[in-house]
């Protein structure tokens, strides 16, 4: 995790548990850095205007102003576990890291009695089906979609032929068999194409801004991915 990502994650961690404090030692262990690094990061956030203050005492630590924290959530334990299971299934999709962050916030924002009961119930709920692993290139593609940048990829079709493509990304599609697909405009083919993510050997986000492609424009292609067409690139 680079420093920019860590600074953002620190704020989210403190936001999730506010108004409770988190010590520098706990934060250091959470992000696998030194206590000194955490102290420098907190100082940088404070200087940039983030309302973090130090709470003294044996159980003290760093606290984010409660006005930036989540209000108490009145979920029942069963409702919280249902949401947790749904978020847990996101381990194999483009929003996996955001789902984990949302789950931490949900549990942290529940009142203590319901929180404890939800955790107890969650310990008795197990996912039997192992999700398909999400391809390594997914993070690059996710960022390209977010920033609306042209992607440069290497794609292997079902015959084993590898081609280099420039793609204007549009949407992610979850298809049959646990596979995920990137739908976008392929400049090599000069047409809309669907790329199965586990066949993308390399992905690079370029600096070029991609034209905006509304998802509706690719509506006729999406059912093909959902049905698991074996070669759409």
PDB file of C-alpha atoms in Angstrom, residues 16 18 20 69-77 79-80 83 87 101-115 118:
ATOM      1  CA  UNK A  16     -15.673   3.734  11.033  1.00  0.00           C
ATOM      2  CA  UNK A  18     -15.560   7.238  15.752  1.00  0.00           C
ATOM      3  CA  UNK A  20     -14.002   5.615  19.847  1.00  0.00           C
ATOM      4  CA  UNK A  69     -18.551   9.442  11.579  1.00  0.00           C
ATOM      5  CA  UNK A  70     -21.399   7.105  10.710  1.00  0.00           C
ATOM      6  CA  UNK A  71     -24.634   7.363  12.719  1.00  0.00           C
ATOM      7  CA  UNK A  72     -25.726   4.255  14.661  1.00  0.00           C
ATOM      8  CA  UNK A  73     -27.292   1.626  12.395  1.00  0.00           C
ATOM      9  CA  UNK A  74     -30.454  -0.033  13.637  1.00  0.00           C
ATOM     10  CA  UNK A  75     -29.930  -3.318  11.805  1.00  0.00           C
ATOM     11  CA  UNK A  76     -30.971  -6.496  13.545  1.00  0.00           C
ATOM     12  CA  UNK A  77     -28.140  -9.053  13.908  1.00  0.00           C
ATOM     13  CA  UNK A  79     -30.000  -8.172   8.821  1.00  0.00           C
ATOM     14  CA  UNK A  80     -26.362  -7.285   9.469  1.00  0.00           C
ATOM     15  CA  UNK A  83     -25.537  -7.766   4.362  1.00  0.00           C
ATOM     16  CA  UNK A  87     -20.592  -8.176   0.789  1.00  0.00           C
ATOM     17  CA  UNK A 101     -14.442  -1.265   3.687  1.00  0.00           C
ATOM     18  CA  UNK A 102     -18.253  -1.087   3.726  1.00  0.00           C
ATOM     19  CA  UNK A 103     -18.441  -4.202   5.897  1.00  0.00           C
ATOM     20  CA  UNK A 104     -16.021  -2.716   8.463  1.00  0.00           C
ATOM     21  CA  UNK A 105     -18.113   0.467   8.600  1.00  0.00           C
ATOM     22  CA  UNK A 106     -21.343  -1.468   8.994  1.00  0.00           C
ATOM     23  CA  UNK A 107     -20.108  -3.514  11.956  1.00  0.00           C
ATOM     24  CA  UNK A 108     -18.377  -0.535  13.567  1.00  0.00           C
ATOM     25  CA  UNK A 109     -21.536   1.603  13.363  1.00  0.00           C
ATOM     26  CA  UNK A 110     -23.782  -0.926  15.089  1.00  0.00           C
ATOM     27  CA  UNK A 111     -24.502  -0.431  18.805  1.00  0.00           C
ATOM     28  CA  UNK A 112     -22.317  -2.755  20.945  1.00  0.00           C
ATOM     29  CA  UNK A 113     -24.978  -5.337  21.982  1.00  0.00           C
ATOM     30  CA  UNK A 114     -26.247  -5.875  18.427  1.00  0.00           C
ATOM     31  CA  UNK A 115     -22.695  -5.780  17.101  1.00  0.00           C
ATOM     32  CA  UNK A 118     -24.157 -10.100  14.793  1.00  0.00           C
TER      33      UNK A 118
END
